Coordinates of C-alpha atoms and ligand atoms in Angstrom, one line a residue:
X124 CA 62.2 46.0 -142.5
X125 CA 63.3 42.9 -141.3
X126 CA 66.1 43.8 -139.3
X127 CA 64.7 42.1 -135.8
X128 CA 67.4 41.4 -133.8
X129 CA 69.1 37.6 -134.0
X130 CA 69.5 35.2 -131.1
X131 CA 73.0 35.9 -131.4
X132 CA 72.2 39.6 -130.4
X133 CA 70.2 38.6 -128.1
X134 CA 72.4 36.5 -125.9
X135 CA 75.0 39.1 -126.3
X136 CA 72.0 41.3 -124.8
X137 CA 71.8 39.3 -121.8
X138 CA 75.5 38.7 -121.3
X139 CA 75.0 35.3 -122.0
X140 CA 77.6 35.2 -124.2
X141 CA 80.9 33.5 -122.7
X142 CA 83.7 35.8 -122.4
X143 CA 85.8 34.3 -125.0
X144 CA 83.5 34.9 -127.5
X145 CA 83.8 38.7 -127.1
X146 CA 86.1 40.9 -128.4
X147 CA 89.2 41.8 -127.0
X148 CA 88.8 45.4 -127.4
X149 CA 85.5 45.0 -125.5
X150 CA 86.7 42.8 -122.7
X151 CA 89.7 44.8 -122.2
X152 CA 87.9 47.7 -121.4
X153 CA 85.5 45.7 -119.1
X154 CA 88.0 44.6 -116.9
X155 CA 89.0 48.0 -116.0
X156 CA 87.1 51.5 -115.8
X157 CA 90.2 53.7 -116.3
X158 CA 89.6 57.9 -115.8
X159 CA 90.2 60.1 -119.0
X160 CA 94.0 60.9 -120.0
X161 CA 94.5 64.4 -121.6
X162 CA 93.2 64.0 -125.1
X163 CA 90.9 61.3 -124.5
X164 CA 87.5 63.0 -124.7
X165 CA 84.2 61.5 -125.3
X166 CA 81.9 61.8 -128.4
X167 CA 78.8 61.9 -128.4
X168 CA 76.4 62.4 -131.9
X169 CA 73.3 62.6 -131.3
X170 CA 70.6 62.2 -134.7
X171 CA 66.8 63.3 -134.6
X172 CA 65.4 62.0 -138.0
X173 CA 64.5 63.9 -140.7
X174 CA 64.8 67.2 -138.8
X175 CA 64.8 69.7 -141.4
X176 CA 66.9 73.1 -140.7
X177 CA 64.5 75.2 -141.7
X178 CA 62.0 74.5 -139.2
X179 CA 64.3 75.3 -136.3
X180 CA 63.8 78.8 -134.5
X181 CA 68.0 79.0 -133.8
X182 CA 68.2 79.1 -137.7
X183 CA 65.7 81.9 -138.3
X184 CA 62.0 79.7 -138.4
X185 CA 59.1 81.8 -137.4
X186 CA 58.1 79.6 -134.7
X187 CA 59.7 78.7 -131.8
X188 CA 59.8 75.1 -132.2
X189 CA 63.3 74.9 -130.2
X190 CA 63.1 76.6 -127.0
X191 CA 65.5 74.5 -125.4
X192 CA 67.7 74.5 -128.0
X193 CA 67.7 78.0 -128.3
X194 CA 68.8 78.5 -124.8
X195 CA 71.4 76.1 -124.8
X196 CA 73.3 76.9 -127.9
X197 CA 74.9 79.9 -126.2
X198 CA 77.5 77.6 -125.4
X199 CA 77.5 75.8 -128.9
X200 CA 79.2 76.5 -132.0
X201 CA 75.9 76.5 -135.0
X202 CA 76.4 75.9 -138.6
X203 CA 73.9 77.4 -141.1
X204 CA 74.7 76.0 -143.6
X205 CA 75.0 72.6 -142.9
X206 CA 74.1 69.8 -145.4
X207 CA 72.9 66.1 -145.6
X208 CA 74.5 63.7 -147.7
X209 CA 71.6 62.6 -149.4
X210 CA 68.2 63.1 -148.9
X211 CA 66.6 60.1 -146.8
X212 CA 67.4 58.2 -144.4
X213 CA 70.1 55.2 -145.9
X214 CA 72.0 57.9 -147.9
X215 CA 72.2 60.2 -145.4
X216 CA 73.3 58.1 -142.3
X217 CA 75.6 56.1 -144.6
X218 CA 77.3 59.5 -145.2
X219 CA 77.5 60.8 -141.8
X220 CA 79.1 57.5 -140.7
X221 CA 81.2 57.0 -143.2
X222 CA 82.8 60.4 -144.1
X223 CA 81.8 59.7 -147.9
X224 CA 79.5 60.5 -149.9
X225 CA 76.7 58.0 -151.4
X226 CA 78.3 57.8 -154.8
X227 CA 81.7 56.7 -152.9
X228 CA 79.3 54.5 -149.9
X229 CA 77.3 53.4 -152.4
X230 CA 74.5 53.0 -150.3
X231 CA 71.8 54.4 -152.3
X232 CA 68.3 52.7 -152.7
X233 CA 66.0 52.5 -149.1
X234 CA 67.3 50.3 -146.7
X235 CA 70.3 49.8 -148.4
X236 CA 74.1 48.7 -147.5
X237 CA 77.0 50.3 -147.6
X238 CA 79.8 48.6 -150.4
X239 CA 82.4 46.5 -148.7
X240 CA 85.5 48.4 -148.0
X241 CA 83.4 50.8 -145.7
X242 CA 81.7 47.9 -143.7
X243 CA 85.4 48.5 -142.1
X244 CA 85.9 52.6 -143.0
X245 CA 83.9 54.4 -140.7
X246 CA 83.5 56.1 -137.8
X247 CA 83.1 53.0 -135.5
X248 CA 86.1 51.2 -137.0
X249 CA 88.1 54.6 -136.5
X250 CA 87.8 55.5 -133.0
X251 CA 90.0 52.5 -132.0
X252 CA 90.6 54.0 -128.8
X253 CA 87.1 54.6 -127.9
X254 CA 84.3 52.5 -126.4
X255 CA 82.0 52.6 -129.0
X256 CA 78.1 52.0 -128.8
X257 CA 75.3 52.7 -130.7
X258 CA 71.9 52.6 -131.2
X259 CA 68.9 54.0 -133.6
X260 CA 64.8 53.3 -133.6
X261 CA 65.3 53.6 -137.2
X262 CA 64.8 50.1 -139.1
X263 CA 67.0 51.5 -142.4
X264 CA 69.4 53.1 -140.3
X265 CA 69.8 50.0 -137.9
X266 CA 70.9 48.4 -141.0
X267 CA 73.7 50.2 -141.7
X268 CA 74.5 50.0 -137.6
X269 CA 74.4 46.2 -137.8
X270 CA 76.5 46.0 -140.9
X271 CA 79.4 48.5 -138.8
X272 CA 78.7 46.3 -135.2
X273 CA 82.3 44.4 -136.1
X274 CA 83.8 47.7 -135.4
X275 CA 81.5 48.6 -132.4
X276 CA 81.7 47.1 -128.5
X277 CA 77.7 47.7 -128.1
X278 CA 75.3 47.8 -130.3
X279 CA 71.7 48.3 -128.6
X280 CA 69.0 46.1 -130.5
X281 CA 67.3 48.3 -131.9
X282 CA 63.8 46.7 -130.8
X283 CA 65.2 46.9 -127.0
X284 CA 64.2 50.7 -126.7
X285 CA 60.8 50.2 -128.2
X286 CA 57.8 49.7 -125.6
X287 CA 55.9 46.4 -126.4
X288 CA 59.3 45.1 -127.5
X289 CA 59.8 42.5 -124.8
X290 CA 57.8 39.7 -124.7
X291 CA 57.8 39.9 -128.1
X292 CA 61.8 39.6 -128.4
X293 CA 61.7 36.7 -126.1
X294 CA 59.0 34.6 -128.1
X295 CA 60.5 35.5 -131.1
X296 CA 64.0 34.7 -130.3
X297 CA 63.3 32.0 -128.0
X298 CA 60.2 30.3 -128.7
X299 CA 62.0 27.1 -129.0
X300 CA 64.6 26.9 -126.2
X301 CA 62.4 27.8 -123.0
X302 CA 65.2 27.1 -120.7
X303 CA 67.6 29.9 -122.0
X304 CA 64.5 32.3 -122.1
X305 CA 63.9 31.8 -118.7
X306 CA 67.6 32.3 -117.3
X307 CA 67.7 35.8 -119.6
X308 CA 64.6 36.8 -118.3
X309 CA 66.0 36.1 -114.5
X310 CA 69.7 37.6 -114.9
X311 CA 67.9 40.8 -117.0
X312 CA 65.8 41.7 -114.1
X313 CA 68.4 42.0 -111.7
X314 CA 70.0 44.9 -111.9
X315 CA 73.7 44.9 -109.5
X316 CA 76.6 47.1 -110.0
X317 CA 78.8 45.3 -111.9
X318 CA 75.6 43.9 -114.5
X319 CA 77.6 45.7 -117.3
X320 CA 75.8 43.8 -120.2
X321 CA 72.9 44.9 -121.5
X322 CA 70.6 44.0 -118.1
X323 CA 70.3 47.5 -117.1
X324 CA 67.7 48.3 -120.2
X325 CA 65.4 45.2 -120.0
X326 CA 65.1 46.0 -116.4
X327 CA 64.0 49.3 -117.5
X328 CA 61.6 48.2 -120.0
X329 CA 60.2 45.6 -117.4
X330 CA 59.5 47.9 -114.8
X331 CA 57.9 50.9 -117.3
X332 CA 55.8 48.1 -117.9
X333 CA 54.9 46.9 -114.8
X334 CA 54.0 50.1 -113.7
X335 CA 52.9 51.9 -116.3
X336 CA 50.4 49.6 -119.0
X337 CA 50.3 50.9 -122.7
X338 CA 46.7 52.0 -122.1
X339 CA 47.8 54.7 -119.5
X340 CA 50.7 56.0 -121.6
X341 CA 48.3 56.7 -124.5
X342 CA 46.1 59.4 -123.0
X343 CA 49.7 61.4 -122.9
X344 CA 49.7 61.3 -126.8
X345 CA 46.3 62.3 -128.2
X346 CA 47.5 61.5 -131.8
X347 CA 49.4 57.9 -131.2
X348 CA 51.5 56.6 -129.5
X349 CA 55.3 57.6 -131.6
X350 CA 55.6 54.8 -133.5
X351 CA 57.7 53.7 -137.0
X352 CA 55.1 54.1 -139.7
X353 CA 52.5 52.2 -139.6
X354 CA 53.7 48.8 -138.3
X355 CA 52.4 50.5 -134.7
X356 CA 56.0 49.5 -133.1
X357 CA 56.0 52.1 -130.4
X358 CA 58.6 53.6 -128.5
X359 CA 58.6 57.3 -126.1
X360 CA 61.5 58.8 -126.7
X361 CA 62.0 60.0 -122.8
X362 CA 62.7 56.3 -121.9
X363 CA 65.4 56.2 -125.0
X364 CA 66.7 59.0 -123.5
X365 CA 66.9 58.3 -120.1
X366 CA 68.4 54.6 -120.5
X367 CA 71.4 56.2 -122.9
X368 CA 71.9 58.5 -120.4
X369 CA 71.9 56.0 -117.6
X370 CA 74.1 53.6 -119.6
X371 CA 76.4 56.4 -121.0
X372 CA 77.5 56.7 -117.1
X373 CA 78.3 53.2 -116.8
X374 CA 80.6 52.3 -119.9
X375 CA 84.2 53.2 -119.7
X376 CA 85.8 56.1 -121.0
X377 CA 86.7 57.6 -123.6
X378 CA 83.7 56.1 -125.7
X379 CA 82.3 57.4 -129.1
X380 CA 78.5 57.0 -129.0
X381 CA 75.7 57.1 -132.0
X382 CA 72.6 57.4 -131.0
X383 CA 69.8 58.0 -133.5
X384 CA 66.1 58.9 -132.7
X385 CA 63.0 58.9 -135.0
X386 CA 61.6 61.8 -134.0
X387 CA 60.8 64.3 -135.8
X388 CA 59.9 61.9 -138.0
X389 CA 56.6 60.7 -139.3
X390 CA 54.2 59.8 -138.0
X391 CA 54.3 63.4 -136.2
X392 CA 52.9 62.0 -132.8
X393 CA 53.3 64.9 -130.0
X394 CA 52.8 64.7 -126.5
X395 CA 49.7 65.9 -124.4
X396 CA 51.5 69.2 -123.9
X397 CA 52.9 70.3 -127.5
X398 CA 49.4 69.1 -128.7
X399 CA 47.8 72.6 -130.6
X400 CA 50.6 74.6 -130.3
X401 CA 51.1 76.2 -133.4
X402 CA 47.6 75.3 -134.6
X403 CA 46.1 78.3 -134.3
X404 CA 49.3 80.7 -134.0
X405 CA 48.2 82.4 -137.5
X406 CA 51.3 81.5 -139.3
X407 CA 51.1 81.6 -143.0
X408 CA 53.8 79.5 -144.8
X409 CA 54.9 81.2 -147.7
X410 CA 53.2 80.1 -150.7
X411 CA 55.8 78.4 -153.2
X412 CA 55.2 77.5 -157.0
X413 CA 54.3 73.7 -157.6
X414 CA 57.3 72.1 -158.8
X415 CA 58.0 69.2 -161.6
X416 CA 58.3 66.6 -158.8
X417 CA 55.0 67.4 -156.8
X418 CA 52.7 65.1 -155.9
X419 CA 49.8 67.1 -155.3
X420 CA 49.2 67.9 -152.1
X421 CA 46.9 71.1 -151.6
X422 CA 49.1 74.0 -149.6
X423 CA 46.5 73.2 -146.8
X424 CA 47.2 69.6 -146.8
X425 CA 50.7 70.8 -146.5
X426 CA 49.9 73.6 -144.1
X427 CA 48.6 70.6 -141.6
X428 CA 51.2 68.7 -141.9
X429 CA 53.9 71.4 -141.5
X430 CA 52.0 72.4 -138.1
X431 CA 51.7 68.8 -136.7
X432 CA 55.5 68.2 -137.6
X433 CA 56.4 71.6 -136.1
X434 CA 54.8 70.1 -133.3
X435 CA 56.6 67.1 -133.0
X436 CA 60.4 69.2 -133.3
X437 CA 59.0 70.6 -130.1
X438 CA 58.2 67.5 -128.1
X439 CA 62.2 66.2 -129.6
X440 CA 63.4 69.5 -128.2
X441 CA 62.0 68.7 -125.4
X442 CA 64.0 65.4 -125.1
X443 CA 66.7 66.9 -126.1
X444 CA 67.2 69.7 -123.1
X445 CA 66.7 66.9 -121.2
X446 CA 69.6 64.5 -122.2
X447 CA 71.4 67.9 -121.8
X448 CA 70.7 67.9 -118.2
X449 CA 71.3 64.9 -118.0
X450 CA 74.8 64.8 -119.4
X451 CA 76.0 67.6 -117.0
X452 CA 74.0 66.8 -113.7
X453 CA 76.3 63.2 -114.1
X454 CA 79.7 65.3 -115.1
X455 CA 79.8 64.2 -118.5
X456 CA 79.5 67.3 -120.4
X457 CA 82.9 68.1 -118.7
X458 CA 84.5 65.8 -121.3
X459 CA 82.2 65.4 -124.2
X460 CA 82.2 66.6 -126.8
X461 CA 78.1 66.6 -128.2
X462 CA 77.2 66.8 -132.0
X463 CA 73.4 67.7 -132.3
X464 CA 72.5 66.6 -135.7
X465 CA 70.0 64.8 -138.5
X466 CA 70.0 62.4 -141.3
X467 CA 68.2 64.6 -143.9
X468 CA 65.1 67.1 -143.3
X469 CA 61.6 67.0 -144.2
X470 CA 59.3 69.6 -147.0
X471 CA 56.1 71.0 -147.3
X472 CA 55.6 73.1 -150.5
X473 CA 55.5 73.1 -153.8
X474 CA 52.8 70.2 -153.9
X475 CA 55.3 67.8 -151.7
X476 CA 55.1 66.3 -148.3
X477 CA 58.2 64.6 -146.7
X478 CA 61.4 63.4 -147.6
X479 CA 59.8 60.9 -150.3
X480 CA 61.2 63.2 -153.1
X481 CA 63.4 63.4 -155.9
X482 CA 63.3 67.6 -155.3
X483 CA 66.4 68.8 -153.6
X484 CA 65.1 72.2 -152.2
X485 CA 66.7 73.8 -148.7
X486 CA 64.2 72.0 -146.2
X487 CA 65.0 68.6 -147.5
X488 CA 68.6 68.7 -147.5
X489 CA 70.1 71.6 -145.0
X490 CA 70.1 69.9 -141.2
X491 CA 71.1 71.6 -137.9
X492 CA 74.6 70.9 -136.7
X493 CA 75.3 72.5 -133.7
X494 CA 78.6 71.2 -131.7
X495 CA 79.2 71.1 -127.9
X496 CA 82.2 71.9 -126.8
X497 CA 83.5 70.5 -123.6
X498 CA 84.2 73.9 -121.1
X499 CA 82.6 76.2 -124.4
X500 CA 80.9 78.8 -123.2
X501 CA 80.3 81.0 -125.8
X502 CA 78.4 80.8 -129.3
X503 CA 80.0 80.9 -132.5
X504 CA 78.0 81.1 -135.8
X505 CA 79.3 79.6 -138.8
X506 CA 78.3 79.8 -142.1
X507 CA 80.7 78.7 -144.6
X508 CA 78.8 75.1 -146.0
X509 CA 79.3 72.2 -144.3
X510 CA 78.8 68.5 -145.4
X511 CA 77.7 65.4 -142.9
X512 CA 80.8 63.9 -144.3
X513 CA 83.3 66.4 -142.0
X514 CA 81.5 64.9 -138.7
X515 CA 84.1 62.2 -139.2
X516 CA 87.2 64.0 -139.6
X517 CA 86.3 66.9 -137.6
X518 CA 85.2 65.0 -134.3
X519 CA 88.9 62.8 -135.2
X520 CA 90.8 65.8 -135.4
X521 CA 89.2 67.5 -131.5
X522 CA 90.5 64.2 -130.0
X523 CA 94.0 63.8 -131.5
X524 CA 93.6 61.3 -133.5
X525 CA 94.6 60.5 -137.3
X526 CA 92.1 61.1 -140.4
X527 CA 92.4 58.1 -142.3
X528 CA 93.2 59.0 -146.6
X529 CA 89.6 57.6 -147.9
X530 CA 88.0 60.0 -145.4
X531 CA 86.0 62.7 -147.9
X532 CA 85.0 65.6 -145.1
X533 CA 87.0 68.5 -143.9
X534 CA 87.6 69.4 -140.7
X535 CA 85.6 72.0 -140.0
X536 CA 85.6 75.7 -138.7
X537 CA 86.7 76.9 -136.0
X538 CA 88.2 73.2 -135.4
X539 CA 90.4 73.4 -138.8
X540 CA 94.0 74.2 -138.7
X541 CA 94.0 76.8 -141.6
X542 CA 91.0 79.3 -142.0
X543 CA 88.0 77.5 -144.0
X544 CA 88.1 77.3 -147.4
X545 CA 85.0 79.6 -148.8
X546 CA 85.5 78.3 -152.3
X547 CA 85.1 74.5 -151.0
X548 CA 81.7 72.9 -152.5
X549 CA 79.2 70.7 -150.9
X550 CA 77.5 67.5 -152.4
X551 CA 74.0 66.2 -151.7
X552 CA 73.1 63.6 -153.6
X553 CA 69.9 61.2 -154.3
X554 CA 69.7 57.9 -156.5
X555 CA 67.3 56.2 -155.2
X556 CA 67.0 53.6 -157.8
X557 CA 70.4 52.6 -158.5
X558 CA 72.1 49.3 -158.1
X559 CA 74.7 49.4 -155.5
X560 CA 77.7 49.1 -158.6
X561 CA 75.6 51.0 -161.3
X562 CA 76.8 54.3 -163.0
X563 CA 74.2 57.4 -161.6
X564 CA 72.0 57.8 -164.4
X565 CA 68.7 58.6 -162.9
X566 CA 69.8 61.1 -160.3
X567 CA 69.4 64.5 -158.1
X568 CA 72.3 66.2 -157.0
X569 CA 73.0 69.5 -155.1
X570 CA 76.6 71.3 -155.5
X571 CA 76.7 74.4 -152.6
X572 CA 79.6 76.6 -153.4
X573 CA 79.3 79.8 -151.2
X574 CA 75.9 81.6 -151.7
X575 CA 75.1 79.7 -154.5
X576 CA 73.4 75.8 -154.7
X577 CA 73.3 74.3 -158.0
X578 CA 70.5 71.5 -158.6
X579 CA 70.9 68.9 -161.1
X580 CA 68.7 66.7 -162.3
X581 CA 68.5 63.7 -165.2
X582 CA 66.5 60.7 -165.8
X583 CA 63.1 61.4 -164.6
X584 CA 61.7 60.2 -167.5
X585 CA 58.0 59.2 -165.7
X586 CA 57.9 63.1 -165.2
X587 CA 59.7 64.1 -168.5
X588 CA 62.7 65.1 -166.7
X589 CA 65.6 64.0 -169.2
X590 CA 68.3 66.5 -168.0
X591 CA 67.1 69.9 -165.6
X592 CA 69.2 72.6 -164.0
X593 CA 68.3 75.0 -161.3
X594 CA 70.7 77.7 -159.8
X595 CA 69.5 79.4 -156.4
X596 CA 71.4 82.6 -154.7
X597 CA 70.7 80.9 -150.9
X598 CA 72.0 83.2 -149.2
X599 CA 69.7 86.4 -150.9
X600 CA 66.9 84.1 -151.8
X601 CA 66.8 81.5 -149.1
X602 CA 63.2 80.3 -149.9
X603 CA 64.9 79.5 -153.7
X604 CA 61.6 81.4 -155.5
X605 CA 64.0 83.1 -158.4
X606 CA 65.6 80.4 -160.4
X607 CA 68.9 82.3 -161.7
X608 CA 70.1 79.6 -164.4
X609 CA 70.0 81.7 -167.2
X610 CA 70.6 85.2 -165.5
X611 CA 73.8 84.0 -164.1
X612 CA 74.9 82.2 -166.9
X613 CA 78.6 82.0 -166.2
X614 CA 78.4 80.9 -162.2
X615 CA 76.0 78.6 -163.9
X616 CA 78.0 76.9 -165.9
X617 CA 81.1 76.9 -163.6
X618 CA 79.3 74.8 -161.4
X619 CA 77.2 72.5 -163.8
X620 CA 80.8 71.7 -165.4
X621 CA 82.7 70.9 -162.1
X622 CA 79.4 68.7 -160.9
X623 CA 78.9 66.8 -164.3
X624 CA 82.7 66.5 -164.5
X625 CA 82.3 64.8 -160.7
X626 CA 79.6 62.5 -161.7
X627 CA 81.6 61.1 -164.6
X628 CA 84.8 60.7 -162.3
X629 CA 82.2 58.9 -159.7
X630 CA 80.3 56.8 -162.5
X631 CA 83.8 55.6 -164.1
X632 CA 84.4 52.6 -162.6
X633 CA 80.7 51.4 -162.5
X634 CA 80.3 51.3 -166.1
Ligands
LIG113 ZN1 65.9 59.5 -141.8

């Protein structure tokens, strides 16, 4: 996790940088804010870590951890059936970003990089005629930002957006060049109109602090402050919230933004008011068998968790009505088009907690997708599978522009030119071990073909896992209790041929 912003970032943070040093794309589109052209519409996806389908009320979860959510997506088109590329946090971002999927990224093991070609095949590098910005809280994922930046025209340091952040950036950074520290810290705390660098969010930070001291801001979050892990970095997601949607008024248009938030994410740290919600609400999780990858956690260990992260959907539900609002009290919505999304999800059965798992069951892999439309205003439910790869061709194809050839996605229903394919199969895969240019040896992989989801599984030797199937009817037996690999035999086999057949394409040129 050492992915603390460089001086170099830093200048470029307080527009320090001289002008020839930027990009022309970047200073082109400084010089002039232009108003849309037909076609040119904005797009905005937006990512809540580890935000597991199943847990969201829109999709069919007992609670109502969504309520604003729910009431917005009248004017959204939902997929149910919408799945991760992998099933953490490096494989799956590197899969939404890219199009591919991690045996074609290659970006498998925790905080790991994408191979080189996509450094330059992705969605930053292929929305030329966007402004395109980004920003995540999350370490791994920041990574894979950094190693895209050459194709972005903002990236926000990903420390800037966290609260105790600033002098700690400036001591770091500049702890031996005091005079340059001290003209940054002047220029970021003036805000003016035409400030375009990144002034506008330091000036933020300074005056939450100023008025607000950490101490005060902790009584609002009776079980921590949100905060990655446990390195106690902490961050509230409204002021994340609030400065992208300040700054999303203030770049030009059209611009492609990615902005990725930790929450729901552990630690599950919920505000004062989501606090107890669901504690005592008297909802019984359905008790699932332990499975071959458990690692012991008692169904009321679980059961705790489950509620505290339930909790903690609500408080990012929360955030995420607001940046709603937000977006259509400034006129924005008019012309962007939103994609509400995760990386992977999160599980609590079967003797597992997380997304720390080589299991591949629904609430681990299937994420929320719901699309906003700009002028829709009516739902449409769709629930044909759908891969984080087809974010990239999809969002290409609404805004006129080209797919490239090593894009793997589809565009999706009710965006795609010809009626979906229901025979098309979706990927998730996990090999979290592998070198970057190794074969796939020790691996879990998911095919979804229509209402069945094939899981696949080889080289677990710790747990004596040498080679294990499981087929799951999701659409009769969503909770995957009745494991149908040797009642339906021949489906069975179809699919365990076309996925093995795939892995040995994939692992060809790695061995
Ligand atoms: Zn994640």
């Amino acid at each position: 996790m050492n992915n603390k912003p460089n001086r170099r970032d830093f200048i470029k943070l307080a527009g320090l940088i001289p002008a020839s040093a930027m990009a022309p794309h970047a200073l082109q589109r400084l010089s002039s804010r232009t108003s849309l052209q037909d076609g040119e519409q904005n797009v905005l996806i937006l990512v809540f870590d580890a935000w597991s389908a199943y847990h969201v009320s829109t999709y069919g979860y007992q609670r109502e951890t969504t309520p604003n959510l729910a009431r917005l997506v009248d004017q959204a088109v939902v997929y149910h059936n919408h799945y991760a590329g992998g099933n953490f946090t490096t494989p799956g971002t590197a899969s939404l970003l890219t199009g591919t999927l991690p045996w074609t990224h290659r970006a498998f093991q925790p905080n790991g990089t994408v191979i080189e070609p996509y450094v330059t095949r992705n969605i930053f590098s292929v929305f030329k005629n966007h402004y395109r910005i980004a920003y995540t809280h999350n370490p791994w994922a920041n990574t894979l930002l950094e190693q895209f930046s050459g194709g972005m025209d903002e990236l926000v340091p990903w420390l800037s957006l966290f609260l105790e952040s600033y002098d700690e950036i400036i001591h770091t950074l500049f702890k031996d060049d005091d005079d340059i520290a001290s003209v940054s810290w002047t220029r970021n705390t003036s805000i003016n109109e035409e400030g375009f660098a990144y002034s506008l969010f330091l000036s933020h930070l300074y005056e939450t602090l100023r008025e607000q001291n950490i101490a005060s801001i902790r009584k609002d979050y009776p079980r921590g402050i949100p905060a990655i892990g446990r390195a106690e970095t902490n961050f509230i997601l409204d002021q994340a919230v609030n400065w992208i949607g300040d700054r999303l008024t203030k770049i030009p248009q059209p611009f492609m933004g990615y902005f990725h938030f930790l929450p729901p994410h552990g630690p599950y740290r919920t505000s004062l008011e989501f606090i107890n919600v669901f504690g005592n609400d008297g909802y019984k999780p359905i008790t699932k068998p332990e499975d071959v990858f458990t690692q012991k956690f008692s169904q009321a260990e679980l059961n705790n968790k489950r509620t505290e992260y339930d909790e903690f959907i609500l408080y990012a539900d929360n955030e995420f009505g607001m940046m709603f609002e937000q977006l259509k009290t400034s006129g924005l919505l008019e012309n962007t088009w939103v994609v509400l999304t995760s990386d992977h999800g999160e599980m609590f059965e079967r003797g597992i907690d997380g997304h720390s798992v080589d299991a591949m069951y629904e609430p681990v892999i299937r994420i929320p997708l719901m699309i906003f439309e700009p002028g829709r205003t009516t739902r449409e439910d769709i629930h044909t599978p759908t891969s984080a790869i087809d974010i990239l061709p999809t969002m290409l194809h609404v805004t006129g522009q080209e797919i490239p050839a090593w894009a793997e996605g589809k565009v999706i229903a009710p965006y795609a030119d010809s009626s979906a394919d229901v025979n098309r199969g979706v990927y998730t895969v996990r090999s979290n071990k592998t070198e970057q240019l190794a074969p796939l040896e020790r691996v879990s992989i998911t095919l979804t073909r229509g209402k069945y989801k094939i899981h696949y599984y080889a080289g677990y030797e710790e747990r004596n896992v040498f080679e294990m199937v499981k087929l799951y009817d999701v659409e009769a037996d969503p909770e995957e209790l009745v494991d149908l690999v040797d009642i339906e035999r021949d489906v069975a086999g179809t699919l365990l041929n076309e996925l093995k057949t795939k892995l040995d394409e994939v692992n060809r040129p790695y061995l």
